[in-house]
mmCIF file of N, CA and C in Angstrom:
data_model
loop_
_atom_site.group_PDB
_atom_site.id
_atom_site.type_symbol
_atom_site.label_atom_id
_atom_site.label_comp_id
_atom_site.label_asym_id
_atom_site.label_seq_id
_atom_site.Cartn_x
_atom_site.Cartn_y
_atom_site.Cartn_z
ATOM 1 N N MET A 1 47.040 26.888 14.956
ATOM 2 C CA MET A 1 48.199 27.512 15.841
ATOM 3 C C MET A 1 48.776 26.465 16.675
ATOM 4 N N GLU A 2 50.061 26.742 16.469
ATOM 5 C CA GLU A 2 51.167 25.646 17.118
ATOM 6 C C GLU A 2 51.714 26.947 18.054
ATOM 7 N N PRO A 3 51.478 26.341 19.443
ATOM 8 C CA PRO A 3 52.809 27.724 20.495
ATOM 9 C C PRO A 3 53.595 27.648 20.114
ATOM 10 N N ASP A 4 54.428 28.774 20.747
ATOM 11 C CA ASP A 4 55.473 29.546 20.418
ATOM 12 C C ASP A 4 56.277 28.824 21.045
ATOM 13 N N LEU A 5 57.430 28.332 20.584
ATOM 14 C CA LEU A 5 57.856 27.405 21.345
ATOM 15 C C LEU A 5 59.369 28.690 21.935
ATOM 16 N N LEU A 6 60.551 28.138 23.042
ATOM 17 C CA LEU A 6 61.183 28.975 23.159
ATOM 18 C C LEU A 6 62.695 28.609 23.314
ATOM 19 N N PRO A 7 63.564 29.115 22.275
ATOM 20 C CA PRO A 7 65.101 28.043 22.202
ATOM 21 C C PRO A 7 65.471 28.537 24.147
ATOM 22 N N THR A 8 65.922 27.111 24.708
ATOM 23 C CA THR A 8 66.119 27.035 25.708
ATOM 24 C C THR A 8 67.638 26.330 26.044
ATOM 25 N N GLU A 9 68.694 26.832 26.323
ATOM 26 C CA GLU A 9 69.863 26.655 26.956
ATOM 27 C C GLU A 9 69.983 26.303 28.729
ATOM 28 N N VAL A 10 69.779 24.612 29.130
ATOM 29 C CA VAL A 10 70.153 24.925 30.086
ATOM 30 C C VAL A 10 71.199 24.330 30.240
ATOM 31 N N ILE A 11 71.267 25.106 31.766
ATOM 32 C CA ILE A 11 73.138 25.039 32.366
ATOM 33 C C ILE A 11 73.471 24.553 33.805
ATOM 34 N N LEU A 12 74.049 23.410 34.026
ATOM 35 C CA LEU A 12 74.070 22.716 35.112
ATOM 36 C C LEU A 12 75.240 23.884 35.908
ATOM 37 N N THR A 13 75.034 24.243 37.352
ATOM 38 C CA THR A 13 75.446 25.595 38.328
ATOM 39 C C THR A 13 76.461 24.149 38.518
ATOM 40 N N TYR A 14 76.689 23.541 39.378
ATOM 41 C CA TYR A 14 77.731 22.791 39.359
ATOM 42 C C TYR A 14 77.664 21.155 39.258
ATOM 43 N N PRO A 15 79.283 20.776 38.773
ATOM 44 C CA PRO A 15 80.039 21.655 37.594
ATOM 45 C C PRO A 15 79.492 22.714 36.800
ATOM 46 N N ARG A 16 79.872 23.620 36.512
ATOM 47 C CA ARG A 16 79.494 24.689 35.355
ATOM 48 C C ARG A 16 79.536 23.803 34.445
ATOM 49 N N GLN A 17 77.630 23.390 33.602
ATOM 50 C CA GLN A 17 78.024 22.803 31.575
ATOM 51 C C GLN A 17 76.430 22.930 31.362
ATOM 52 N N SER A 18 77.488 22.898 30.062
ATOM 53 C CA SER A 18 76.056 23.019 29.144
ATOM 54 C C SER A 18 74.974 21.925 28.760
ATOM 55 N N LEU A 19 73.416 21.756 29.319
ATOM 56 C CA LEU A 19 73.016 20.388 29.768
ATOM 57 C C LEU A 19 72.283 20.165 28.296
ATOM 58 N N GLY A 20 72.581 21.273 27.203
ATOM 59 C CA GLY A 20 71.792 20.853 26.179
ATOM 60 C C GLY A 20 71.054 22.219 25.641
ATOM 61 N N LYS A 21 70.507 21.816 24.545
ATOM 62 C CA LYS A 21 69.692 23.683 24.124
ATOM 63 C C LYS A 21 68.259 22.372 23.425
ATOM 64 N N ILE A 22 66.970 22.710 24.190
ATOM 65 C CA ILE A 22 65.804 22.676 23.936
ATOM 66 C C ILE A 22 65.058 23.942 23.893
ATOM 67 N N GLN A 23 63.984 22.822 22.957
ATOM 68 C CA GLN A 23 62.870 23.879 23.295
ATOM 69 C C GLN A 23 61.425 23.969 23.173
ATOM 70 N N LEU A 24 60.969 24.769 24.727
ATOM 71 C CA LEU A 24 60.008 24.875 25.392
ATOM 72 C C LEU A 24 59.178 25.777 25.013
ATOM 73 N N ASP A 25 58.064 24.996 25.676
ATOM 74 C CA ASP A 25 56.627 25.619 25.263
ATOM 75 C C ASP A 25 55.670 26.349 26.639
ATOM 76 N N TRP A 26 56.731 26.340 27.964
ATOM 77 C CA TRP A 26 56.145 27.203 28.762
ATOM 78 C C TRP A 26 57.285 27.667 29.520
ATOM 79 N N MET A 27 57.049 28.904 30.145
ATOM 80 C CA MET A 27 58.260 29.498 30.839
ATOM 81 C C MET A 27 58.264 29.339 32.327
ATOM 82 N N PRO A 28 59.437 28.356 32.336
ATOM 83 C CA PRO A 28 60.178 28.057 33.845
ATOM 84 C C PRO A 28 59.868 29.248 34.613
ATOM 85 N N GLN A 29 59.624 28.654 35.688
ATOM 86 C CA GLN A 29 60.229 30.092 37.195
ATOM 87 C C GLN A 29 61.055 29.172 37.992
ATOM 88 N N PRO A 30 62.087 29.816 38.345
ATOM 89 C CA PRO A 30 63.077 29.686 39.706
ATOM 90 C C PRO A 30 62.331 28.776 40.641
ATOM 91 N N GLY A 31 62.249 28.066 41.287
ATOM 92 C CA GLY A 31 61.683 26.423 41.834
ATOM 93 C C GLY A 31 60.547 25.545 40.960
ATOM 94 N N ASN A 32 60.317 25.390 39.924
ATOM 95 C CA ASN A 32 60.479 24.855 38.609
ATOM 96 C C ASN A 32 61.319 23.960 38.842
ATOM 97 N N TYR A 33 60.904 22.610 38.735
ATOM 98 C CA TYR A 33 61.378 21.372 38.032
ATOM 99 C C TYR A 33 61.421 20.660 36.049
ATOM 100 N N LEU A 34 62.393 20.752 36.114
ATOM 101 C CA LEU A 34 62.527 19.698 34.821
ATOM 102 C C LEU A 34 62.914 18.740 34.898
ATOM 103 N N ASP A 35 62.203 18.002 33.435
ATOM 104 C CA ASP A 35 62.694 16.994 33.240
ATOM 105 C C ASP A 35 63.388 16.757 32.206
ATOM 106 N N LEU A 36 64.674 16.214 32.153
ATOM 107 C CA LEU A 36 65.427 16.658 30.456
ATOM 108 C C LEU A 36 66.012 15.112 30.727
ATOM 109 N N GLU A 37 65.330 13.899 29.785
ATOM 110 C CA GLU A 37 65.438 12.895 29.223
ATOM 111 C C GLU A 37 66.740 11.952 30.355
ATOM 112 N N GLY A 38 64.791 12.157 31.473
ATOM 113 C CA GLY A 38 64.872 10.949 32.013
ATOM 114 C C GLY A 38 65.419 12.087 33.587
ATOM 115 N N LYS A 39 66.220 12.946 33.858
ATOM 116 C CA LYS A 39 66.692 13.315 34.990
ATOM 117 C C LYS A 39 65.912 14.173 35.330
ATOM 118 N N PHE A 40 65.564 15.081 36.201
ATOM 119 C CA PHE A 40 65.082 15.790 37.014
ATOM 120 C C PHE A 40 66.236 17.215 37.232
ATOM 121 N N TYR A 41 65.933 18.375 37.545
ATOM 122 C CA TYR A 41 66.380 19.546 37.788
ATOM 123 C C TYR A 41 65.774 20.512 38.412
ATOM 124 N N ALA A 42 66.084 20.993 39.338
ATOM 125 C CA ALA A 42 65.615 22.315 39.725
ATOM 126 C C ALA A 42 65.657 23.614 39.369
ATOM 127 N N VAL A 43 64.916 24.507 38.970
ATOM 128 C CA VAL A 43 65.382 25.861 38.111
ATOM 129 C C VAL A 43 65.833 26.459 39.471
ATOM 130 N N LEU A 44 66.860 27.396 39.068
ATOM 131 C CA LEU A 44 67.601 27.913 40.196
ATOM 132 C C LEU A 44 67.713 29.496 39.744
ATOM 133 N N GLU A 45 68.176 29.878 37.752
ATOM 134 C CA GLU A 45 67.914 31.025 38.133
ATOM 135 C C GLU A 45 67.271 30.725 36.450
ATOM 136 N N ARG A 46 66.653 31.998 35.619
ATOM 137 C CA ARG A 46 66.505 31.865 34.033
ATOM 138 C C ARG A 46 66.818 33.587 33.557
ATOM 139 N N HIS A 47 67.607 33.725 32.391
ATOM 140 C CA HIS A 47 67.992 34.903 32.247
ATOM 141 C C HIS A 47 67.727 34.869 30.695
ATOM 142 N N HIS A 48 67.477 35.596 29.926
ATOM 143 C CA HIS A 48 66.808 36.194 28.590
ATOM 144 C C HIS A 48 67.349 36.996 28.235
ATOM 145 N N HIS A 49 67.369 36.930 26.883
ATOM 146 C CA HIS A 49 68.409 36.864 25.414
ATOM 147 C C HIS A 49 67.462 37.787 24.818
ATOM 148 N N TYR A 50 67.926 38.996 24.853
ATOM 149 C CA TYR A 50 66.831 39.559 23.375
ATOM 150 C C TYR A 50 68.262 40.016 22.814
ATOM 151 N N GLN A 51 67.212 40.330 21.328
ATOM 152 C CA GLN A 51 68.054 40.330 20.046
ATOM 153 C C GLN A 51 66.961 41.657 19.443
ATOM 154 N N TYR A 52 67.294 42.506 19.433
ATOM 155 C CA TYR A 52 66.952 44.073 18.490
ATOM 156 C C TYR A 52 67.194 43.777 16.845
ATOM 157 N N LYS A 53 64.965 44.293 16.328
ATOM 158 C CA LYS A 53 64.659 44.210 15.567
ATOM 159 C C LYS A 53 63.726 44.604 15.114
ATOM 160 N N VAL A 54 63.938 44.950 13.849
ATOM 161 C CA VAL A 54 63.383 46.431 13.275
ATOM 162 C C VAL A 54 61.609 46.652 13.590
ATOM 163 N N GLY A 55 61.553 47.459 15.098
ATOM 164 C CA GLY A 55 60.601 48.231 15.495
ATOM 165 C C GLY A 55 61.017 47.389 17.314
ATOM 166 N N GLY A 56 61.719 46.845 17.854
ATOM 167 C CA GLY A 56 61.899 46.305 18.958
ATOM 168 C C GLY A 56 62.895 45.832 19.777
ATOM 169 N N TYR A 57 62.536 45.235 20.568
ATOM 170 C CA TYR A 57 63.542 43.922 20.894
ATOM 171 C C TYR A 57 62.751 43.012 20.763
ATOM 172 N N CYS A 58 63.385 41.780 20.373
ATOM 173 C CA CYS A 58 62.689 39.883 20.684
ATOM 174 C C CYS A 58 63.333 39.481 21.389
ATOM 175 N N LEU A 59 62.805 38.530 22.247
ATOM 176 C CA LEU A 59 63.375 37.680 22.864
ATOM 177 C C LEU A 59 64.126 36.729 22.120
ATOM 178 N N GLN A 60 65.590 36.509 22.082
ATOM 179 C CA GLN A 60 66.344 35.260 21.354
ATOM 180 C C GLN A 60 65.928 34.161 21.901
ATOM 181 N N LYS A 61 66.506 33.791 23.090
ATOM 182 C CA LYS A 61 66.765 32.265 23.799
ATOM 183 C C LYS A 61 66.878 33.112 25.380
ATOM 184 N N ILE A 62 66.406 31.496 26.026
ATOM 185 C CA ILE A 62 66.673 31.661 27.700
ATOM 186 C C ILE A 62 67.362 30.942 27.824
ATOM 187 N N SER A 63 68.506 31.222 29.387
ATOM 188 C CA SER A 63 68.981 30.507 29.764
ATOM 189 C C SER A 63 68.672 30.101 30.949
ATOM 190 N N LEU A 64 68.344 28.837 31.215
ATOM 191 C CA LEU A 64 68.453 28.152 32.408
ATOM 192 C C LEU A 64 69.284 27.829 33.399
ATOM 193 N N TYR A 65 69.464 28.160 34.427
ATOM 194 C CA TYR A 65 70.241 27.517 35.916
ATOM 195 C C TYR A 65 70.102 26.544 37.000
ATOM 196 N N VAL A 66 70.482 25.491 36.622
ATOM 197 C CA VAL A 66 69.969 24.348 37.363
ATOM 198 C C VAL A 66 70.409 23.573 38.003
ATOM 199 N N GLN A 67 70.390 22.648 39.306
ATOM 200 C CA GLN A 67 70.989 22.023 40.077
ATOM 201 C C GLN A 67 69.767 20.422 39.634
ATOM 202 N N ALA A 68 71.051 19.451 39.971
ATOM 203 C CA ALA A 68 70.411 18.310 39.980
ATOM 204 C C ALA A 68 69.370 18.078 41.321
ATOM 205 N N ALA A 69 68.226 17.528 40.695
ATOM 206 C CA ALA A 69 67.417 16.902 42.068
ATOM 207 C C ALA A 69 67.404 15.320 41.911
ATOM 208 N N LYS A 70 67.081 15.253 43.387
ATOM 209 C CA LYS A 70 66.713 13.529 43.221
ATOM 210 C C LYS A 70 65.669 13.419 42.467
ATOM 211 N N SER A 71 64.254 13.782 43.112
ATOM 212 C CA SER A 71 63.534 12.974 42.499
ATOM 213 C C SER A 71 62.029 13.630 43.345
ATOM 214 N N LEU A 72 60.756 13.649 42.753
ATOM 215 C CA LEU A 72 59.951 14.760 42.868
ATOM 216 C C LEU A 72 58.346 13.623 44.163
ATOM 217 N N ASP A 73 59.376 12.852 44.170
ATOM 218 C CA ASP A 73 57.758 12.212 44.788
ATOM 219 C C ASP A 73 57.387 12.626 46.404
ATOM 220 N N GLU A 74 58.279 12.873 47.126
ATOM 221 C CA GLU A 74 58.441 14.246 48.418
ATOM 222 C C GLU A 74 58.181 15.524 47.832
ATOM 223 N N GLN A 75 57.175 15.759 47.428
ATOM 224 C CA GLN A 75 56.573 17.104 47.523
ATOM 225 C C GLN A 75 55.422 18.024 48.707
ATOM 226 N N SER A 76 55.301 19.100 48.893
ATOM 227 C CA SER A 76 53.945 19.639 49.716
ATOM 228 C C SER A 76 54.099 20.841 49.267
ATOM 229 N N LEU A 77 52.326 21.052 49.430
ATOM 230 C CA LEU A 77 51.967 22.095 48.774
ATOM 231 C C LEU A 77 52.262 23.160 49.538
ATOM 232 N N ILE A 78 52.570 24.603 49.636
ATOM 233 C CA ILE A 78 52.486 25.336 50.724
ATOM 234 C C ILE A 78 52.737 26.633 50.571
ATOM 235 N N ASN A 79 51.165 27.685 50.813
ATOM 236 C CA ASN A 79 50.446 28.636 49.997
ATOM 237 C C ASN A 79 50.624 29.270 48.304
ATOM 238 N N GLY A 80 50.147 28.220 48.363
ATOM 239 C CA GLY A 80 50.367 27.656 46.536
ATOM 240 C C GLY A 80 51.872 27.370 45.712
ATOM 241 N N ARG A 81 53.150 26.691 46.956
ATOM 242 C CA ARG A 81 54.271 26.301 46.005
ATOM 243 C C ARG A 81 54.432 25.649 46.719
ATOM 244 N N TRP A 82 55.161 24.646 45.767
ATOM 245 C CA TRP A 82 55.635 23.510 45.902
ATOM 246 C C TRP A 82 56.992 23.296 46.431
ATOM 247 N N VAL A 83 56.875 22.489 47.749
ATOM 248 C CA VAL A 83 58.435 22.384 48.650
ATOM 249 C C VAL A 83 58.938 21.131 48.381
ATOM 250 N N VAL A 84 60.188 21.045 49.239
ATOM 251 C CA VAL A 84 60.881 19.512 49.033
ATOM 252 C C VAL A 84 60.297 18.709 50.125
ATOM 253 N N GLY A 85 59.683 17.460 50.062
ATOM 254 C CA GLY A 85 59.819 16.936 51.061
ATOM 255 C C GLY A 85 58.237 17.032 52.156
ATOM 256 N N ASP A 86 58.219 16.397 53.264
ATOM 257 C CA ASP A 86 56.913 16.575 54.026
ATOM 258 C C ASP A 86 56.888 17.784 54.891
ATOM 259 N N ALA A 87 56.072 18.641 54.901
ATOM 260 C CA ALA A 87 55.968 20.136 55.385
ATOM 261 C C ALA A 87 55.269 20.328 56.578
ATOM 262 N N GLU A 88 54.861 18.845 57.110
ATOM 263 C CA GLU A 88 54.212 18.586 58.122
ATOM 264 C C GLU A 88 55.454 18.961 59.351
ATOM 265 N N CYS A 89 56.655 18.380 58.660
ATOM 266 C CA CYS A 89 57.826 17.998 59.974
ATOM 267 C C CYS A 89 58.408 19.601 60.183
ATOM 268 N N ARG A 90 58.831 19.606 61.326
ATOM 269 C CA ARG A 90 59.333 20.773 62.319
ATOM 270 C C ARG A 90 60.364 21.192 61.729
ATOM 271 N N PHE A 91 61.199 20.499 60.959
ATOM 272 C CA PHE A 91 62.880 20.536 60.012
ATOM 273 C C PHE A 91 62.274 21.224 59.143
ATOM 274 N N ASN A 92 61.586 20.894 58.087
ATOM 275 C CA ASN A 92 61.424 20.992 57.200
ATOM 276 C C ASN A 92 61.801 22.839 56.766
ATOM 277 N N ALA A 93 62.443 22.846 55.596
ATOM 278 C CA ALA A 93 62.755 24.160 55.617
ATOM 279 C C ALA A 93 62.017 25.193 54.208
ATOM 280 N N HIS A 94 60.190 24.200 53.689
ATOM 281 C CA HIS A 94 59.412 25.094 52.905
ATOM 282 C C HIS A 94 60.179 25.927 51.928
ATOM 283 N N SER A 95 61.241 24.816 50.827
ATOM 284 C CA SER A 95 62.120 25.420 50.061
ATOM 285 C C SER A 95 61.890 24.995 49.147
ATOM 286 N N GLU A 96 61.956 24.722 47.737
ATOM 287 C CA GLU A 96 61.490 24.694 46.600
ATOM 288 C C GLU A 96 63.358 23.639 46.618
ATOM 289 N N ILE A 97 64.200 23.781 47.160
ATOM 290 C CA ILE A 97 65.323 23.245 46.736
ATOM 291 C C ILE A 97 66.377 22.737 47.428
ATOM 292 N N LEU A 98 65.866 23.035 48.815
ATOM 293 C CA LEU A 98 66.167 22.239 50.398
ATOM 294 C C LEU A 98 65.562 21.288 51.074
ATOM 295 N N ARG A 99 65.911 20.192 51.679
ATOM 296 C CA ARG A 99 64.696 19.551 52.072
ATOM 297 C C ARG A 99 64.437 20.110 53.953
ATOM 298 N N CYS A 100 65.699 20.182 54.297
ATOM 299 C CA CYS A 100 65.737 20.508 55.945
ATOM 300 C C CYS A 100 66.736 20.402 56.144
ATOM 301 N N ALA A 101 67.633 20.630 57.368
ATOM 302 C CA ALA A 101 69.206 20.528 57.742
ATOM 303 C C ALA A 101 68.976 19.955 58.489
ATOM 304 N N VAL A 102 68.442 18.521 58.804
ATOM 305 C CA VAL A 102 68.599 17.426 59.702
ATOM 306 C C VAL A 102 68.718 16.378 58.343
ATOM 307 N N ASN A 103 67.916 15.872 57.448
ATOM 308 C CA ASN A 103 68.495 15.178 56.579
ATOM 309 C C ASN A 103 67.704 15.586 55.200
ATOM 310 N N PRO A 104 68.633 16.164 55.024
ATOM 311 C CA PRO A 104 68.801 17.505 53.560
ATOM 312 C C PRO A 104 69.077 15.869 52.368
ATOM 313 N N GLU A 105 69.285 14.636 52.265
ATOM 314 C CA GLU A 105 68.924 14.141 50.757
ATOM 315 C C GLU A 105 67.647 13.125 51.474
ATOM 316 N N GLY A 106 67.309 13.297 52.523
ATOM 317 C CA GLY A 106 65.515 12.350 52.641
ATOM 318 C C GLY A 106 65.868 11.397 52.451
ATOM 319 N N PRO A 107 64.990 9.957 52.512
ATOM 320 C CA PRO A 107 63.782 10.731 52.366
ATOM 321 C C PRO A 107 63.005 10.648 53.283
ATOM 322 N N CYS A 108 62.039 11.600 54.113
ATOM 323 C CA CYS A 108 61.447 12.233 54.446
ATOM 324 C C CYS A 108 60.616 10.872 55.273
ATOM 325 N N GLU A 109 59.645 10.099 54.562
ATOM 326 C CA GLU A 109 58.962 9.352 55.123
ATOM 327 C C GLU A 109 60.250 8.361 55.794
ATOM 328 N N GLY A 110 59.968 7.741 56.779
ATOM 329 C CA GLY A 110 60.519 6.898 58.280
ATOM 330 C C GLY A 110 61.731 7.501 58.940
ATOM 331 N N CYS A 111 61.750 8.679 58.428
ATOM 332 C CA CYS A 111 63.238 9.669 58.712
ATOM 333 C C CYS A 111 63.222 9.629 60.614
ATOM 334 N N ARG A 112 64.619 9.684 61.518
ATOM 335 C CA ARG A 112 64.321 9.210 62.681
ATOM 336 C C ARG A 112 64.051 10.917 63.670
ATOM 337 N N SER A 113 64.377 11.306 62.723
ATOM 338 C CA SER A 113 64.294 12.941 63.243
ATOM 339 C C SER A 113 63.217 14.084 63.488
ATOM 340 N N PHE A 114 61.948 12.866 62.418
ATOM 341 C CA PHE A 114 60.466 13.572 62.142
ATOM 342 C C PHE A 114 59.720 14.206 63.969
ATOM 343 N N GLU A 115 59.934 16.016 63.532
ATOM 344 C CA GLU A 115 58.608 16.014 64.621
ATOM 345 C C GLU A 115 57.542 17.091 64.196
ATOM 346 N N ALA A 116 56.099 16.787 64.244
ATOM 347 C CA ALA A 116 55.257 17.135 64.190
ATOM 348 C C ALA A 116 55.482 18.389 63.980
ATOM 349 N N ARG A 117 54.625 19.683 63.131
ATOM 350 C CA ARG A 117 54.906 21.239 63.504
ATOM 351 C C ARG A 117 53.891 21.344 64.282
ATOM 352 N N ASN A 118 54.240 22.735 64.870
ATOM 353 C CA ASN A 118 53.086 22.715 66.490
ATOM 354 C C ASN A 118 52.045 23.653 65.764
#
């Protein structure tokens, strides 16, 4: 049996534009990353669109609002979720989207502002 494929529209938040429609076999959550034609995007929001059919509502499609992400190379696992950058640094934001205030573009390796977290 084939898994259910979800019709999904991927929308870039800034500048607002549709990146296309795809079929997904998984349910992306905000904070997940999506590889679309070799480019990486961070999922910011997910909207469900339902259609009424006899017997109830059915999920018709999903809209994913994303922002461009540089790379998935530098990630750390904190309390069961992935964050951008080296979480051992005092300045790390512990966020899926933002690395830190000091060096938001990265990379963490070789950063002059690196300070170990106490």
